[in-house]
Amino acid sequence: MRKKIIAGNWKMNKTLSEARALCTEIQSGLAGGLPENTISILCVPGLYLLPVKELIGNTSSLFVGAQNSAAFTDGAFTGETSATQLAAASIPYVIIGHSERRSLFGDTDEVIKTKIDLALEAGITPIFCCGEPKEIREAGTHESLVKSQVEAAILHLDASSIKKVVIAYEPVWAIGTGLTASSQQAQDMHAFIRSLLLKVYGKETADSISILYGGSVKASNAKELFEMPDVDGGLVGGASLQAAEFLGIIQCA
Ligand code: 13P
């Protein structure tokens, strides 16, 4: 049975002491355990990866993740952090292809494919993000855009590698806007993405891959989203910055 995953993307928020406090509050809220077959990942700013990892310690249900990794292995790339460096620091997850990276930092499909390959080579699980902007949704061509993003970034992988990928569908129009995709819109796109996996890798593999929904997930709408058969959890931005709200979302898994 594929895992349910509730990942928080803290983006560029919090000071170090606030990050520690938030992590500690989340941990104590999870002391009674997570829902069955569910894990949570805190994707924190790079500066906080090690302190948060140290606070979390060794658990099988709460993990730390990075928000990006470089498209290069090592060398003269000022300001970048490679997947190899993350792996050597025992960071198990990295978000790749977030829409903010695509729109603000020039991450093209080709760059994202390279980052995915390097993360997998390093032994890190990539959380691959895809999703359409508002005008594409309005034009009704959202499936073909997401198909092209998925094809470009991950469908070249072999069956054993694709099983290590987590996918996050994040419609750009729902990110940070308070506008959530309806549970049916999320389900339709998730089922579509799974059908793309099915065609290349077969049913067993397609059924084993977790597909998360991201875009204004809150404790008040998470249950309805996570109840959909192809929605395997969430990638949560704003609501992951408040412990009570994030814990409420985890309980909906
Ligand atoms: P919000 O939950 O703030 O809409 O952000 C979603 C997101 O970008 C997660 O990666």
Coordinates of N, CA and C in Angstrom, one line a residue, residues 32-230:
G32 N 1.8 11.1 20.1 CA 0.9 10.0 20.1 C 0.9 9.2 18.8
G33 N 1.8 9.6 17.9 CA 1.9 8.9 16.6 C 1.1 9.5 15.5
L34 N 1.5 9.2 14.3 CA 0.7 9.7 13.1 C -0.3 8.6 12.7
P35 N -1.3 9.0 11.9 CA -2.2 8.1 11.4 C -1.5 6.9 10.7
E36 N -2.1 5.7 10.6 CA -1.4 4.6 10.1 C -0.9 4.8 8.6
N37 N 0.3 4.3 8.4 CA 0.9 4.3 7.0 C 1.1 5.7 6.5
T38 N 1.3 6.6 7.5 CA 1.5 8.1 7.1 C 2.9 8.5 7.6
I39 N 3.6 9.3 6.8 CA 4.8 10.0 7.3 C 4.7 11.5 7.1
S40 N 5.5 12.2 7.8 CA 5.5 13.7 7.6 C 6.9 14.1 7.3
I41 N 7.1 15.1 6.4 CA 8.4 15.6 6.1 C 8.4 17.2 6.2
L42 N 9.4 17.7 6.9 CA 9.5 19.1 7.1 C 10.5 19.6 6.1
C43 N 10.1 20.3 5.0 CA 11.0 20.8 4.0 C 11.4 22.3 4.4
V44 N 12.6 22.4 5.0 CA 12.9 23.7 5.7 C 14.0 24.4 4.8
P45 N 14.2 25.7 5.1 CA 15.3 26.4 4.4 C 16.7 25.7 4.7
G46 N 17.6 25.8 3.7 CA 18.8 25.0 3.8 C 19.6 25.2 5.1
L47 N 19.6 26.4 5.6 CA 20.3 26.7 6.8 C 19.8 26.0 8.0
Y48 N 18.6 25.5 7.9 CA 17.9 24.8 9.1 C 17.9 23.3 8.9
L49 N 18.4 22.8 7.8 CA 18.3 21.4 7.6 C 18.9 20.6 8.8
L50 N 20.2 20.9 9.1 CA 20.8 20.1 10.1 C 20.3 20.3 11.6
P51 N 20.1 21.6 12.0 CA 19.4 21.8 13.3 C 18.1 21.1 13.4
V52 N 17.3 21.1 12.4 CA 15.9 20.5 12.5 C 16.1 19.0 12.4
K53 N 17.1 18.5 11.6 CA 17.3 17.1 11.6 C 17.7 16.6 13.0
E54 N 18.6 17.4 13.6 CA 19.1 17.0 14.9 C 18.0 16.9 16.0
L55 N 17.1 17.9 15.9 CA 15.9 18.0 16.8 C 15.0 16.7 16.6
I56 N 14.8 16.4 15.3 CA 13.9 15.3 15.0 C 14.5 14.0 15.5
G57 N 15.8 13.8 15.3 CA 16.4 12.6 15.7 C 16.0 11.4 14.8
N58 N 16.1 10.2 15.3 CA 15.7 9.0 14.5 C 14.3 8.6 14.7
T59 N 13.4 8.9 13.8 CA 12.1 8.4 13.9 C 11.8 7.8 12.5
S60 N 10.8 7.0 12.4 CA 10.4 6.4 11.1 C 9.2 7.1 10.6
S61 N 8.8 8.2 11.2 CA 7.6 8.9 10.7 C 7.7 10.4 10.4
L62 N 8.8 11.0 11.0 CA 9.0 12.4 10.7 C 10.4 12.6 10.2
F63 N 10.5 13.4 9.0 CA 11.7 13.5 8.3 C 12.0 15.0 8.0
V64 N 13.2 15.3 7.6 CA 13.5 16.6 7.1 C 13.8 16.5 5.6
G65 N 13.5 17.6 4.9 CA 13.7 17.6 3.5 C 14.2 19.0 3.0
A66 N 15.0 19.0 1.9 CA 15.4 20.3 1.4 C 14.4 20.8 0.4
Q67 N 14.5 22.0 0.0 CA 13.5 22.6 -0.9 C 14.0 22.7 -2.4
N68 N 15.3 22.4 -2.6 CA 15.9 22.5 -3.9 C 17.3 21.8 -3.8
S69 N 17.8 21.4 -5.0 CA 19.2 20.9 -5.0 C 19.7 21.3 -6.4
A70 N 21.0 21.3 -6.5 CA 21.6 21.9 -7.8 C 21.5 20.9 -8.9
A71 N 21.7 21.5 -10.1 CA 21.7 20.7 -11.4 C 23.1 20.3 -11.7
F72 N 24.0 20.4 -10.8 CA 25.4 20.0 -11.0 C 25.9 19.2 -9.8
T73 N 26.9 18.4 -10.1 CA 27.4 17.6 -9.0 C 28.3 18.3 -8.0
D74 N 29.3 19.0 -8.5 CA 30.1 19.8 -7.5 C 30.9 20.8 -8.3
G75 N 31.6 21.7 -7.6 CA 32.4 22.7 -8.4 C 32.0 24.1 -8.1
A76 N 32.3 25.0 -9.1 CA 32.2 26.4 -9.0 C 30.8 26.9 -9.3
F77 N 29.9 26.6 -8.3 CA 28.5 27.0 -8.5 C 28.0 27.7 -7.2
T78 N 28.5 29.0 -7.1 CA 28.3 29.8 -5.9 C 26.8 29.8 -5.5
G79 N 26.6 29.5 -4.2 CA 25.2 29.6 -3.7 C 24.4 28.3 -3.8
E80 N 24.9 27.3 -4.5 CA 24.2 26.1 -4.7 C 24.5 25.0 -3.7
T81 N 23.7 24.0 -3.6 CA 23.9 22.8 -2.7 C 23.6 21.6 -3.6
S82 N 24.5 20.7 -3.7 CA 24.2 19.5 -4.5 C 23.5 18.4 -3.8
A83 N 22.9 17.6 -4.6 CA 22.2 16.4 -4.0 C 23.2 15.5 -3.3
T84 N 24.4 15.4 -3.8 CA 25.4 14.6 -3.1 C 25.7 15.2 -1.7
Q85 N 25.8 16.5 -1.6 CA 26.0 17.1 -0.3 C 24.9 16.9 0.6
L86 N 23.7 17.0 0.1 CA 22.5 16.7 1.0 C 22.5 15.2 1.4
A87 N 22.8 14.3 0.5 CA 22.9 12.9 0.9 C 24.0 12.6 1.9
A88 N 25.1 13.3 1.8 CA 26.2 13.1 2.7 C 25.8 13.6 4.1
A89 N 24.9 14.6 4.2 CA 24.4 15.1 5.4 C 23.1 14.3 5.9
S90 N 22.9 13.2 5.2 CA 21.7 12.3 5.6 C 20.4 13.1 5.5
I91 N 20.2 13.9 4.5 CA 18.9 14.5 4.2 C 18.2 13.6 3.2
P92 N 17.0 13.1 3.6 CA 16.4 12.0 2.8 C 15.5 12.5 1.6
Y93 N 15.1 13.7 1.7 CA 14.1 14.2 0.7 C 14.5 15.6 0.1
V94 N 14.1 15.8 -1.1 CA 14.3 17.2 -1.7 C 13.2 17.5 -2.6
I95 N 12.6 18.7 -2.5 CA 11.6 19.2 -3.4 C 12.3 19.6 -4.7
I96 N 11.8 19.2 -5.8 CA 12.4 19.6 -7.1 C 11.3 20.0 -8.1
G97 N 11.5 21.2 -8.7 CA 10.6 21.6 -9.7 C 9.4 22.4 -9.2
H98 N 9.5 22.9 -7.9 CA 8.4 23.7 -7.4 C 8.1 24.9 -8.4
S99 N 6.9 25.3 -8.4 CA 6.5 26.3 -9.4 C 7.3 27.6 -9.1
E100 N 7.6 27.9 -7.8 CA 8.4 29.1 -7.6 C 9.8 29.0 -8.2
R101 N 10.4 27.8 -8.2 CA 11.7 27.6 -8.8 C 11.5 27.8 -10.3
R102 N 10.4 27.2 -10.8 CA 10.2 27.3 -12.3 C 10.0 28.8 -12.7
S103 N 9.2 29.5 -12.0 CA 8.8 30.9 -12.5 C 9.8 31.9 -12.0
L104 N 10.5 31.8 -10.9 CA 11.4 32.8 -10.4 C 12.9 32.6 -10.6
F105 N 13.2 31.3 -10.8 CA 14.7 30.9 -10.8 C 15.1 30.2 -12.0
G106 N 14.2 30.2 -13.0 CA 14.5 29.6 -14.3 C 14.7 28.1 -14.4
D107 N 14.1 27.4 -13.5 CA 14.1 25.9 -13.6 C 13.2 25.4 -14.7
T108 N 13.9 25.1 -15.8 CA 13.1 24.5 -17.0 C 12.9 23.0 -16.8
D109 N 12.1 22.5 -17.6 CA 11.9 21.0 -17.6 C 13.2 20.3 -17.7
E110 N 14.1 20.8 -18.5 CA 15.4 20.1 -18.7 C 16.2 20.2 -17.4
V111 N 16.2 21.3 -16.8 CA 17.0 21.5 -15.5 C 16.4 20.6 -14.4
I112 N 15.1 20.5 -14.4 CA 14.4 19.7 -13.4 C 14.7 18.2 -13.6
K113 N 14.7 17.8 -14.8 CA 15.1 16.4 -15.1 C 16.5 16.1 -14.6
T114 N 17.4 17.0 -14.8 CA 18.8 16.8 -14.4 C 18.8 16.7 -12.8
K115 N 18.1 17.6 -12.2 CA 18.0 17.6 -10.7 C 17.5 16.3 -10.2
I116 N 16.4 15.8 -10.8 CA 15.8 14.6 -10.4 C 16.8 13.4 -10.5
D117 N 17.5 13.4 -11.7 CA 18.5 12.3 -11.9 C 19.6 12.4 -10.8
L118 N 20.1 13.6 -10.5 CA 21.1 13.7 -9.6 C 20.7 13.3 -8.2
A119 N 19.5 13.7 -7.8 CA 18.9 13.3 -6.5 C 18.9 11.8 -6.4
L120 N 18.3 11.2 -7.4 CA 18.2 9.7 -7.3 C 19.6 9.0 -7.3
E121 N 20.5 9.5 -8.1 CA 21.9 9.0 -8.1 C 22.5 9.1 -6.7
A122 N 22.2 10.2 -6.0 CA 22.7 10.4 -4.7 C 22.0 9.6 -3.6
G123 N 20.8 9.1 -4.0 CA 20.1 8.3 -3.0 C 19.1 9.1 -2.2
I124 N 18.7 10.2 -2.8 CA 17.7 11.1 -2.1 C 16.3 10.9 -2.8
T125 N 15.2 11.0 -2.1 CA 13.9 10.9 -2.7 C 13.5 12.3 -3.2
P126 N 13.3 12.4 -4.5 CA 12.8 13.7 -5.0 C 11.3 13.8 -4.8
I127 N 10.9 15.0 -4.4 CA 9.4 15.3 -4.4 C 9.2 16.2 -5.6
F128 N 8.8 15.6 -6.7 CA 8.8 16.3 -8.0 C 7.4 17.0 -8.1
C129 N 7.5 18.3 -8.4 CA 6.3 19.2 -8.5 C 5.9 19.4 -9.9
C130 N 4.6 19.4 -10.2 CA 4.1 19.8 -11.5 C 2.8 20.5 -11.2
G131 N 2.3 21.2 -12.3 CA 1.0 21.9 -12.1 C 0.9 23.1 -13.0
E132 N -0.3 23.4 -13.4 CA -0.5 24.4 -14.4 C -0.9 25.8 -13.9
P133 N -0.5 26.8 -14.6 CA -0.9 28.2 -14.2 C -2.4 28.4 -14.5
K134 N -2.9 29.5 -14.0 CA -4.3 29.8 -14.1 C -4.8 29.9 -15.5
E135 N -4.1 30.5 -16.4 CA -4.5 30.7 -17.8 C -4.6 29.4 -18.5
I136 N -3.8 28.4 -18.1 CA -3.8 27.1 -18.8 C -5.1 26.3 -18.3
R137 N -5.4 26.5 -17.0 CA -6.6 25.8 -16.4 C -7.8 26.4 -17.1
E138 N -7.8 27.7 -17.3 CA -9.0 28.4 -17.9 C -9.1 28.0 -19.4
A139 N -8.0 27.8 -20.0 CA -8.0 27.4 -21.4 C -8.4 25.9 -21.6
G140 N -8.4 25.2 -20.5 CA -8.8 23.7 -20.5 C -7.6 22.8 -21.0
T141 N -6.4 23.3 -21.0 CA -5.3 22.5 -21.5 C -4.4 22.0 -20.4
H142 N -5.0 22.0 -19.2 CA -4.1 21.6 -18.0 C -3.6 20.2 -18.1
E143 N -4.3 19.3 -18.6 CA -3.8 17.9 -18.6 C -2.6 17.8 -19.6
S144 N -2.7 18.5 -20.7 CA -1.6 18.3 -21.6 C -0.4 19.0 -21.1
L145 N -0.5 20.1 -20.4 CA 0.7 20.8 -19.8 C 1.3 19.9 -18.7
V146 N 0.5 19.4 -17.8 CA 1.0 18.5 -16.8 C 1.7 17.3 -17.4
K147 N 1.0 16.7 -18.4 CA 1.6 15.6 -19.1 C 3.0 15.9 -19.6
S148 N 3.2 17.1 -20.2 CA 4.5 17.5 -20.8 C 5.5 17.6 -19.6
Q149 N 5.1 18.2 -18.5 CA 6.0 18.3 -17.3 C 6.4 17.0 -16.8
V150 N 5.5 16.0 -16.7 CA 5.8 14.7 -16.1 C 6.7 14.0 -17.1
E151 N 6.3 14.0 -18.4 CA 7.1 13.3 -19.4 C 8.6 13.8 -19.4
A152 N 8.7 15.1 -19.3 CA 10.0 15.7 -19.4 C 10.9 15.4 -18.2
A153 N 10.3 15.3 -17.1 CA 11.1 15.1 -15.9 C 11.3 13.7 -15.3
I154 N 10.3 12.9 -15.5 CA 10.5 11.6 -14.8 C 10.2 10.3 -15.6
L155 N 9.5 10.5 -16.8 CA 9.1 9.2 -17.5 C 10.3 8.5 -18.2
H156 N 11.5 9.1 -18.1 CA 12.6 8.4 -18.7 C 13.2 7.4 -17.7
L157 N 12.8 7.5 -16.4 CA 13.4 6.7 -15.4 C 13.1 5.3 -15.5
D158 N 13.9 4.4 -15.0 CA 13.6 3.0 -15.1 C 12.6 2.7 -13.9
A159 N 12.1 1.5 -14.0 CA 11.0 1.1 -13.0 C 11.5 1.2 -11.6
S160 N 12.7 0.8 -11.3 CA 13.1 0.8 -9.9 C 13.4 2.3 -9.4
S161 N 13.8 3.2 -10.3 CA 14.0 4.6 -9.9 C 12.7 5.3 -9.8
I162 N 11.7 5.1 -10.6 CA 10.4 5.8 -10.6 C 9.7 5.5 -9.2
K163 N 9.9 4.3 -8.7 CA 9.3 4.0 -7.5 C 9.8 4.8 -6.3
K164 N 11.0 5.4 -6.5 CA 11.6 6.2 -5.4 C 11.1 7.7 -5.5
V165 N 10.3 8.0 -6.5 CA 9.9 9.4 -6.7 C 8.6 9.6 -6.0
V166 N 8.4 10.8 -5.3 CA 7.1 11.3 -4.9 C 6.7 12.4 -5.8
I167 N 5.5 12.4 -6.2 CA 5.0 13.4 -7.1 C 4.1 14.4 -6.3
A168 N 4.2 15.7 -6.6 CA 3.2 16.6 -6.0 C 2.6 17.4 -7.1
Y169 N 1.3 17.3 -7.2 CA 0.5 18.1 -8.2 C 0.1 19.4 -7.4
E170 N 0.7 20.5 -7.9 CA 0.4 21.8 -7.3 C -0.1 22.8 -8.4
P171 N -1.4 22.9 -8.6 CA -1.8 23.9 -9.5 C -1.4 25.3 -9.1
V172 N -0.7 26.1 -10.0 CA -0.1 27.3 -9.6 C -1.2 28.3 -9.1
W173 N -2.4 28.2 -9.6 CA -3.4 29.2 -9.2 C -3.9 28.9 -7.8
A174 N -3.6 27.8 -7.3 CA -4.0 27.5 -5.9 C -2.9 27.7 -4.9
I175 N -1.7 28.0 -5.3 CA -0.6 28.2 -4.4 C -0.6 29.6 -3.7
G176 N -0.8 29.6 -2.4 CA -0.7 30.8 -1.7 C -1.9 31.8 -2.0
T177 N -2.9 31.3 -2.6 CA -4.0 32.2 -3.0 C -5.3 32.0 -2.2
G178 N -5.3 30.9 -1.4 CA -6.5 30.6 -0.7 C -7.5 29.8 -1.5
L179 N -7.2 29.8 -2.8 CA -8.1 29.0 -3.7 C -7.6 27.6 -3.8
T180 N -8.4 26.7 -3.2 CA -7.9 25.3 -3.3 C -8.6 24.6 -4.5
A181 N -7.9 23.7 -5.2 CA -8.6 22.9 -6.2 C -9.7 22.1 -5.4
S182 N -10.8 21.9 -6.1 CA -11.8 21.1 -5.5 C -11.3 19.6 -5.4
S183 N -11.8 18.9 -4.5 CA -11.3 17.5 -4.3 C -11.5 16.7 -5.6
Q184 N -12.5 17.0 -6.4 CA -12.7 16.4 -7.7 C -11.7 16.8 -8.7
Q185 N -11.4 18.1 -8.7 CA -10.3 18.6 -9.6 C -9.0 17.9 -9.3
A186 N -8.7 17.8 -8.0 CA -7.4 17.2 -7.6 C -7.5 15.7 -8.0
Q187 N -8.5 15.0 -7.7 CA -8.6 13.6 -8.0 C -8.5 13.4 -9.5
D188 N -9.1 14.2 -10.3 CA -9.1 14.0 -11.8 C -7.6 14.1 -12.2
M189 N -6.9 15.1 -11.8 CA -5.5 15.3 -12.2 C -4.6 14.2 -11.7
H190 N -4.8 13.8 -10.4 CA -4.0 12.7 -9.8 C -4.2 11.4 -10.6
A191 N -5.5 11.1 -10.9 CA -5.8 9.9 -11.7 C -5.1 10.0 -13.1
F192 N -5.2 11.2 -13.6 CA -4.5 11.4 -15.0 C -3.0 11.1 -14.9
I193 N -2.4 11.7 -13.8 CA -0.9 11.5 -13.7 C -0.6 10.0 -13.5
R194 N -1.5 9.3 -12.7 CA -1.3 7.9 -12.4 C -1.4 7.1 -13.7
S195 N -2.4 7.6 -14.6 CA -2.6 6.9 -15.9 C -1.3 7.0 -16.8
L196 N -0.6 8.1 -16.6 CA 0.6 8.3 -17.4 C 1.7 7.3 -16.9
L197 N 1.7 7.1 -15.6 CA 2.7 6.2 -15.0 C 2.3 4.7 -15.4
L198 N 1.0 4.5 -15.4 CA 0.5 3.1 -15.7 C 1.0 2.7 -17.1
K199 N 0.8 3.7 -18.1 CA 1.2 3.3 -19.5 C 2.6 2.9 -19.6
V200 N 3.5 3.6 -18.9 CA 5.0 3.3 -19.0 C 5.4 2.1 -18.1
Y201 N 4.9 2.1 -16.9 CA 5.5 1.2 -15.9 C 4.6 0.0 -15.5
G202 N 3.3 0.1 -15.9 CA 2.4 -1.0 -15.4 C 1.7 -0.6 -14.1
K203 N 0.7 -1.4 -13.8 CA -0.2 -1.1 -12.7 C 0.5 -1.2 -11.3
E204 N 1.2 -2.2 -11.1 CA 1.8 -2.4 -9.8 C 2.7 -1.2 -9.4
T205 N 3.5 -0.7 -10.4 CA 4.4 0.4 -10.1 C 3.6 1.7 -10.0
A206 N 2.6 1.9 -10.9 CA 1.8 3.1 -10.9 C 1.1 3.2 -9.5
D207 N 0.6 2.1 -9.1 CA -0.2 2.1 -7.8 C 0.7 2.3 -6.6
S208 N 2.0 2.2 -6.7 CA 2.9 2.3 -5.6 C 3.4 3.7 -5.3
I209 N 3.2 4.6 -6.3 CA 3.8 5.9 -6.2 C 2.8 6.9 -5.5
S210 N 3.3 7.6 -4.5 CA 2.5 8.6 -3.8 C 2.4 9.9 -4.6
I211 N 1.2 10.4 -4.8 CA 0.9 11.6 -5.5 C 0.2 12.6 -4.5
L212 N 1.0 13.7 -4.2 CA 0.5 14.6 -3.2 C -0.2 15.8 -3.9
Y213 N -1.1 16.4 -3.2 CA -1.8 17.6 -3.7 C -1.2 18.8 -2.9
G214 N -0.9 19.9 -3.6 CA -0.5 21.1 -3.0 C -1.2 22.3 -3.5
G215 N -1.5 23.3 -2.7 CA -2.2 24.5 -3.1 C -3.3 24.8 -2.1
S216 N -2.9 25.7 -1.1 CA -3.9 26.2 -0.1 C -4.5 25.0 0.7
V217 N -3.8 24.0 1.0 CA -4.3 22.9 1.9 C -4.3 23.5 3.3
K218 N -5.5 23.2 4.0 CA -5.6 23.7 5.4 C -6.3 22.5 6.1
A219 N -6.3 22.7 7.5 CA -6.9 21.6 8.3 C -8.4 21.5 7.9
S220 N -9.0 22.6 7.4 CA -10.4 22.6 7.1 C -10.8 21.9 5.8
N221 N -9.8 21.8 4.9 CA -10.2 21.2 3.6 C -9.4 19.9 3.3
A222 N -8.4 19.6 4.2 CA -7.5 18.4 4.0 C -8.3 17.1 3.9
K223 N -9.3 16.9 4.8 CA -9.9 15.6 4.9 C -10.6 15.2 3.5
E224 N -11.3 16.2 3.0 CA -12.0 16.0 1.8 C -11.1 15.7 0.6
L225 N -9.9 16.4 0.6 CA -8.9 16.1 -0.4 C -8.3 14.7 -0.3
F226 N -7.9 14.4 1.0 CA -7.2 13.2 1.2 C -8.0 11.9 1.1
E227 N -9.3 12.2 1.1 CA -10.3 11.0 1.0 C -10.3 10.5 -0.5
M228 N -9.9 11.4 -1.4 CA -10.0 10.9 -2.8 C -9.0 9.8 -3.0
P229 N -9.4 8.8 -3.9 CA -8.6 7.6 -4.0 C -7.1 7.8 -4.5
D230 N -6.9 8.8 -5.3 CA -5.6 9.0 -5.9 C -4.8 10.2 -5.2

